[in-house]
Amino acid sequence: MSDYQTALSTYDAESVTVRDRDLTSEIMGELDFGSTTYLLLKGTPPRDGEGRLVNAMLASLMVHGVTPHALAARLTYLAEPESIQGAVASGLLGVGTRYVGAMQECAAVLQAAGSEPDRESAVRAIVSEYAERGDPFPGIGHPFHKPVDPRAERLFALAEEEGLAGDHVALVRDVQSAFEERTGKELPVNVTGAIAAVCSDIDLPPEAARGLAVISRATGLVAEVIEEQSRPIAADVWHRTQERMTYSGDR
Amino acid sequence: MSDYQTALSTYDAESVTVRDRDLTSEIMGELDFGSTTYLLLKGTPPRDGEGRLVNAMLASLMVHGVTPHALAARLTYLAEPESIQGAVASGLLGVGTRYVGAMQECAAVLQAAGSEPDRESAVRAIVSEYAERGDPFPGIGHPFHKPVDPRAERLFALAEEEGLAGDHVALVRDVQSAFEERTGKELPVNVTGAIAAVCSDIDLPPEAARGLAVISRATGLVAEVIEEQSRPIAADVWHRTQERMTYSGDR
Amino acid sequence: MSDYQTALSTYDAESVTVRDRDLTSEIMGELDFGSTTYLLLKGTPPRDGEGRLVNAMLASLMVHGVTPHALAARLTYLAEPESIQGAVASGLLGVGTRYVGAMQECAAVLQAAGSEPDRESAVRAIVSEYAERGDPFPGIGHPFHKPVDPRAERLFALAEEEGLAGDHVALVRDVQSAFEERTGKELPVNVTGAIAAVCSDIDLPPEAARGLAVISRATGLVAEVIEEQSRPIAADVWHRTQERMTYSGDR
Amino acid sequence: MSDYQTALSTYDAESVTVRDRDLTSEIMGELDFGSTTYLLLKGTPPRDGEGRLVNAMLASLMVHGVTPHALAARLTYLAEPESIQGAVASGLLGVGTRYVGAMQECAAVLQAAGSEPDRESAVRAIVSEYAERGDPFPGIGHPFHKPVDPRAERLFALAEEEGLAGDHVALVRDVQSAFEERTGKELPVNVTGAIAAVCSDIDLPPEAARGLAVISRATGLVAEVIEEQSRPIAADVWHRTQERMTYSGDR
């Protein structure tokens, strides 16, 4: 009566199997968590250097000063301190298209460009599509990190070092140059664009690129919630917001 | 006008600082994600072997065959395929006290036992408190993994191997023996109990122990959502449930 | 130092003001919840009949047999029975573009059509835009309710009865006819399309139309979670899914 | 093969049945939403006056100036403006035991008191239980609304007016007096305590009392998210919090 299939995991009384590895003897104690994540999301273990890149990508988006996600999680924790998972989920719901989650669309565009005859035409096609719609290209531009996003540069350097920087890294850099030329603005490849390109070069699908952001930010949100216990800010943010607020209803 | 304090992170145009390390040069490419997670949650870098234990704990709870969390995430993804973070959050909300999240209470009890004069009195105090209330002790017992939970055993073995198994690991094992004796049932320390004890021995607070479960399961839920695209089950689960359902309202 | 403005609510020790009404003397005991919802979302009290329509719209989407949202909420409740709000939130995250939430896009399209010179050109513009993209028009078509969705027909009848059916109701019906003609298929205006049109005719913005769906479904999910206590299905759904699942990983 | 039972709803092509009423002809256009909610949660239609009380309870908790829930929802909406349901869910996760959700425990305690021989012993039992544990009694006390919470007083007055104020309303008032006497502080029955008592007097279980809070606050959060579009505050709250924040990590 089996008609569902999974390739993720199974278990019996004595063992748990994850992606055809014995969890306790082949993963726990043997693989770092970046490599484990690659194995789980991709189905095959990382080749040389790929695990290191995933570890770096997971580290890159955890925290970034005060963020809307961190504030939402801390406010929810203030209101419901019994549920760490609720506070983390509250903050994760903001890992959307506007901030931390832009790598999914970027990776989808970069991966689709493989159907173009060469990189130059791919760049032209991408630029004209976004310019026509008047939309910003996801993965380039940053309000604070200029002229470069140091996290993106580090990811690119690591990919070079490991010999894993391929067509997608090259493409996102050319797309960036084309947009900078067109607009006359500084538009660095940001960390989400770099993650999109690097994930594409190590064969992770766009959803997995967004998934790394979700895991990374979940980790940061756990830290925010724990820090809220010893260095609370949520109640004060709430009260200051109240003080600034005027009720202006009129009948 | 600064009156909020954080020790988690800060940034300027050229750099991001996380727990007093330069993110790009001291963390990305340098630390595996288990060690990064320890650094972020604890504030200090892991000593020898601690990072390896965190990597192992993060791997231990990602997936476990079909779980209620995985099903909730897949059903939410079916209904709203545009939001990976929404589907993951939907599943994370089930990382509560009943299943995956039991390590928080267990770690709190183990850490509080330090105030008892010796381990024997600590065990007696814990057993009598739970027995009196008629509550099961969190972190022991498992419906499938008997007589031992292989993930717990592996964690304990790794902690021994690294010379990091301390008072809390010893305590949880003695608590287990006491409950088995009292009840005559097989009540293995399960993976959540082992995480509680190992986290306590490497100085992570109870909230961080639960936090590791949240991060680990978030990773598994990303994988579930991605697999739902190629091996969908949510729609069929929904339809079969409909077929089994009788409406029995009466006026 | 007030620089934030709200028109929603304010309070002092003795009173709470909502949309310039005294909550306790002018709303509680005086207005039904549909009228209260209209007042809160719109800022002005409903005129004759508008409250009745909102009450009907709120009732229309609460429950509909077994839904993915209900299953997600029940599974999350199984895993974390201490948090009703967590279970409801888990289910709400599926109120997206695919099922219950389609009225937002539909209302936006209907409301934007006001810039066309007449209804006929509006219909042509809408049909050609969706046909070109190959996208289904949100708000028409239903897998079970054919040839009409009884909830949509009832909403239209109530709007007629109250003299509130206007341009948008007429427009969505013409759009439906045009698509049925074009495709040769039965494509009833469904309940989300009817809500989109009726909300537009009573001056509620597209976001409020989606908001009614969120409120309505939240109500249904509370009922699902409560019923799960006396007529549990989540654990059995989980176990049956396990039985159907084959692990097919290969190394 | 039907082995699941629901009393909530069913449907066929032409109709939808909710709690044994035809949704379109017996509920939509016929019942206000408070009465519909009672019918759905309880299974039987409200008797005279009960619907009015539910309408009033649903109105009472929607909004209350700036709240942590509203801020969390607005911050999540800032970060992910495509998902109203995600922003509402983010805020709902704070409807916990500390603020808006206290009525569940309160109602459970009030309903359990029926096993005491008389009201006086019930009050004594409740007071001594909470005093012993050093816990505040949920449903009494309010930081702003003193000496009375006007929403609670209004609910009690409406219950009296409808002839529906019964043993539980009397009990919560006596519990309040006993705590005020014991502590010498002003501890008004607050709106959550009043909802707990009134729900108990109209035969709604504790979970339904909390459910009304979830529905009410969901409605308020929809309004917050819509207002954030025209009177945005989230980005400014975020930036001001950044300005107040000092990074104080030390190696």
Coordinates of C-alpha atoms in Angstrom, one line a residue, chain C residues 9-200:
Chain C
S9 CA -7.6 53.2 18.4
T10 CA -6.5 55.0 21.6
Y11 CA -7.3 54.6 25.3
D12 CA -7.1 56.1 28.7
A13 CA -7.7 54.7 32.1
E14 CA -11.5 54.8 31.8
S15 CA -12.2 54.2 28.1
V16 CA -11.1 52.7 24.8
T17 CA -11.7 54.5 21.5
V18 CA -11.9 52.6 18.2
R19 CA -12.3 54.5 15.0
D20 CA -13.7 57.5 17.0
R21 CA -16.3 55.4 18.7
D22 CA -16.3 54.7 22.3
L23 CA -15.7 51.0 22.3
T24 CA -17.8 50.1 25.3
S25 CA -20.9 52.2 24.7
E26 CA -21.0 52.6 20.9
I27 CA -19.6 49.3 19.7
M28 CA -19.9 46.5 22.3
G29 CA -23.6 45.6 22.6
E30 CA -24.5 48.0 19.7
L31 CA -22.8 46.6 16.6
D32 CA -22.7 43.1 15.3
F33 CA -19.2 41.8 14.5
G34 CA -19.5 42.2 10.7
S35 CA -20.4 45.9 11.2
T36 CA -17.6 46.3 13.7
T37 CA -15.1 44.7 11.2
Y38 CA -16.3 47.1 8.5
L39 CA -15.9 50.1 10.8
L40 CA -12.4 49.0 11.9
L41 CA -11.1 48.2 8.4
K42 CA -12.8 51.1 6.6
G43 CA -12.8 53.9 9.2
T44 CA -16.5 54.7 8.8
P45 CA -19.5 52.8 10.0
P46 CA -21.3 50.6 7.4
R47 CA -24.3 52.1 5.7
D48 CA -27.5 50.2 5.5
G49 CA -26.9 46.6 4.4
E50 CA -23.1 46.8 4.3
G51 CA -22.8 45.2 7.7
R52 CA -25.0 42.4 6.6
L53 CA -22.8 41.7 3.6
V54 CA -19.7 41.7 5.8
N55 CA -21.3 39.3 8.2
A56 CA -22.2 37.0 5.3
M57 CA -18.7 37.2 3.8
L58 CA -17.1 36.4 7.1
A59 CA -19.3 33.4 7.4
S60 CA -18.6 32.1 3.9
L61 CA -15.0 31.0 4.2
M62 CA -14.8 29.6 7.8
V63 CA -14.8 25.9 7.0
H64 CA -15.2 23.8 3.9
G65 CA -14.9 20.1 4.8
V66 CA -11.3 18.9 5.1
T67 CA -8.9 21.6 3.9
P68 CA -5.1 21.7 3.9
H69 CA -5.3 24.6 6.3
A70 CA -7.4 22.6 8.8
L71 CA -5.1 19.7 8.6
A72 CA -2.0 21.8 9.1
A73 CA -3.6 23.4 12.2
R74 CA -4.7 20.1 13.6
L75 CA -1.2 18.5 13.1
T76 CA 0.5 21.5 14.8
Y77 CA -2.0 21.3 17.6
L78 CA -1.1 17.6 18.0
A79 CA 2.5 18.5 18.3
E80 CA 2.1 21.6 20.5
P81 CA -1.3 21.4 22.4
E82 CA -0.5 24.3 24.6
S83 CA -0.7 26.9 21.9
I84 CA -4.1 27.5 20.2
Q85 CA -2.7 30.6 18.6
G86 CA 0.3 28.6 17.2
A87 CA -2.0 26.0 15.6
V88 CA -4.3 28.7 14.1
A89 CA -1.3 30.6 12.8
S90 CA 0.1 27.4 11.3
G91 CA -3.1 27.0 9.3
L92 CA -3.5 30.6 8.4
L93 CA -0.1 30.6 6.6
G94 CA -1.8 28.6 3.9
V95 CA -4.4 31.4 3.2
G96 CA -2.4 32.3 0.2
T97 CA -2.9 33.0 -3.5
R98 CA -3.8 29.5 -4.5
Y99 CA -6.9 28.9 -2.4
V100 CA -8.7 31.1 0.1
G101 CA -6.7 34.3 -0.6
A102 CA -7.4 34.8 -4.3
M103 CA -9.8 37.7 -3.7
Q104 CA -7.0 40.2 -3.2
E105 CA -5.6 40.0 -6.8
C106 CA -9.2 39.7 -8.1
A107 CA -10.3 42.9 -6.3
A108 CA -7.2 44.7 -7.4
V109 CA -8.0 43.9 -11.0
L110 CA -11.6 44.8 -10.7
Q111 CA -10.9 48.1 -9.0
A112 CA -8.2 49.0 -11.5
A113 CA -10.7 48.5 -14.3
G114 CA -12.4 51.8 -13.3
S115 CA -9.8 53.5 -15.5
E116 CA -11.2 51.9 -18.6
P117 CA -13.8 53.9 -20.6
D118 CA -16.6 51.2 -20.3
R119 CA -17.2 47.8 -19.0
E120 CA -16.8 46.1 -22.3
S121 CA -13.3 47.4 -22.8
A122 CA -12.5 46.5 -19.2
V123 CA -13.5 42.9 -19.8
R124 CA -11.5 42.8 -23.0
A125 CA -8.4 44.2 -21.3
I126 CA -8.6 41.8 -18.4
V127 CA -9.2 38.7 -20.5
S128 CA -6.4 39.5 -23.0
E129 CA -4.0 40.2 -20.2
Y130 CA -4.6 36.9 -18.4
A131 CA -4.9 34.9 -21.6
E132 CA -1.6 36.3 -22.9
R133 CA 0.2 35.3 -19.7
G134 CA -1.6 31.9 -19.7
D135 CA -2.6 32.5 -16.1
P136 CA -6.0 31.6 -14.7
F137 CA -8.1 34.5 -13.6
P138 CA -8.4 34.5 -9.8
G139 CA -11.9 34.3 -8.5
I140 CA -13.4 32.1 -11.2
G141 CA -13.5 28.4 -11.4
H142 CA -14.0 25.8 -8.7
P143 CA -13.1 22.1 -8.5
F144 CA -16.3 21.0 -6.7
H145 CA -18.9 23.8 -7.0
K146 CA -20.3 23.7 -10.6
P147 CA -22.0 25.1 -12.5
V148 CA -22.2 27.7 -9.8
D149 CA -20.6 28.3 -6.4
P150 CA -23.6 28.6 -4.1
R151 CA -21.8 30.9 -1.7
A152 CA -21.0 33.3 -4.6
E153 CA -24.6 33.3 -5.8
R154 CA -25.8 33.9 -2.3
L155 CA -23.5 36.9 -1.9
F156 CA -24.6 38.4 -5.2
A157 CA -28.3 37.9 -4.2
L158 CA -27.7 39.6 -0.8
A159 CA -25.9 42.5 -2.5
E160 CA -28.9 42.8 -5.0
E161 CA -31.4 42.6 -2.1
E162 CA -29.6 45.4 -0.3
G163 CA -29.2 47.5 -3.4
L164 CA -25.5 47.4 -3.1
A165 CA -24.5 45.3 -6.2
G166 CA -22.7 47.7 -8.4
D167 CA -20.2 48.0 -11.2
H168 CA -17.8 45.5 -9.8
V169 CA -20.3 42.7 -9.4
A170 CA -21.4 43.4 -13.0
L171 CA -17.8 43.4 -14.2
V172 CA -16.8 40.1 -12.5
R173 CA -19.9 38.4 -14.1
D174 CA -19.0 39.7 -17.5
V175 CA -15.4 38.6 -17.1
Q176 CA -16.6 35.1 -16.1
S177 CA -18.8 34.9 -19.2
A178 CA -16.0 36.0 -21.4
F179 CA -13.6 33.3 -20.0
E180 CA -16.3 30.6 -20.3
E181 CA -16.9 31.6 -23.9
R182 CA -13.2 31.7 -24.6
T183 CA -12.4 28.3 -23.0
G184 CA -15.7 26.4 -23.4
K185 CA -15.4 25.4 -19.8
E186 CA -17.7 26.0 -16.8
L187 CA -15.9 28.6 -14.8
P188 CA -18.3 29.9 -12.1
V189 CA -17.5 33.0 -10.2
N190 CA -16.4 31.4 -7.0
V191 CA -16.7 32.7 -3.4
T192 CA -13.4 34.5 -3.6
G193 CA -14.4 36.3 -6.8
A194 CA -17.7 37.2 -5.3
I195 CA -16.1 38.6 -2.2
A196 CA -13.7 40.6 -4.4
A197 CA -16.6 42.1 -6.3
V198 CA -18.8 42.8 -3.3
C199 CA -16.0 44.3 -1.3
S200 CA -15.2 46.5 -4.2

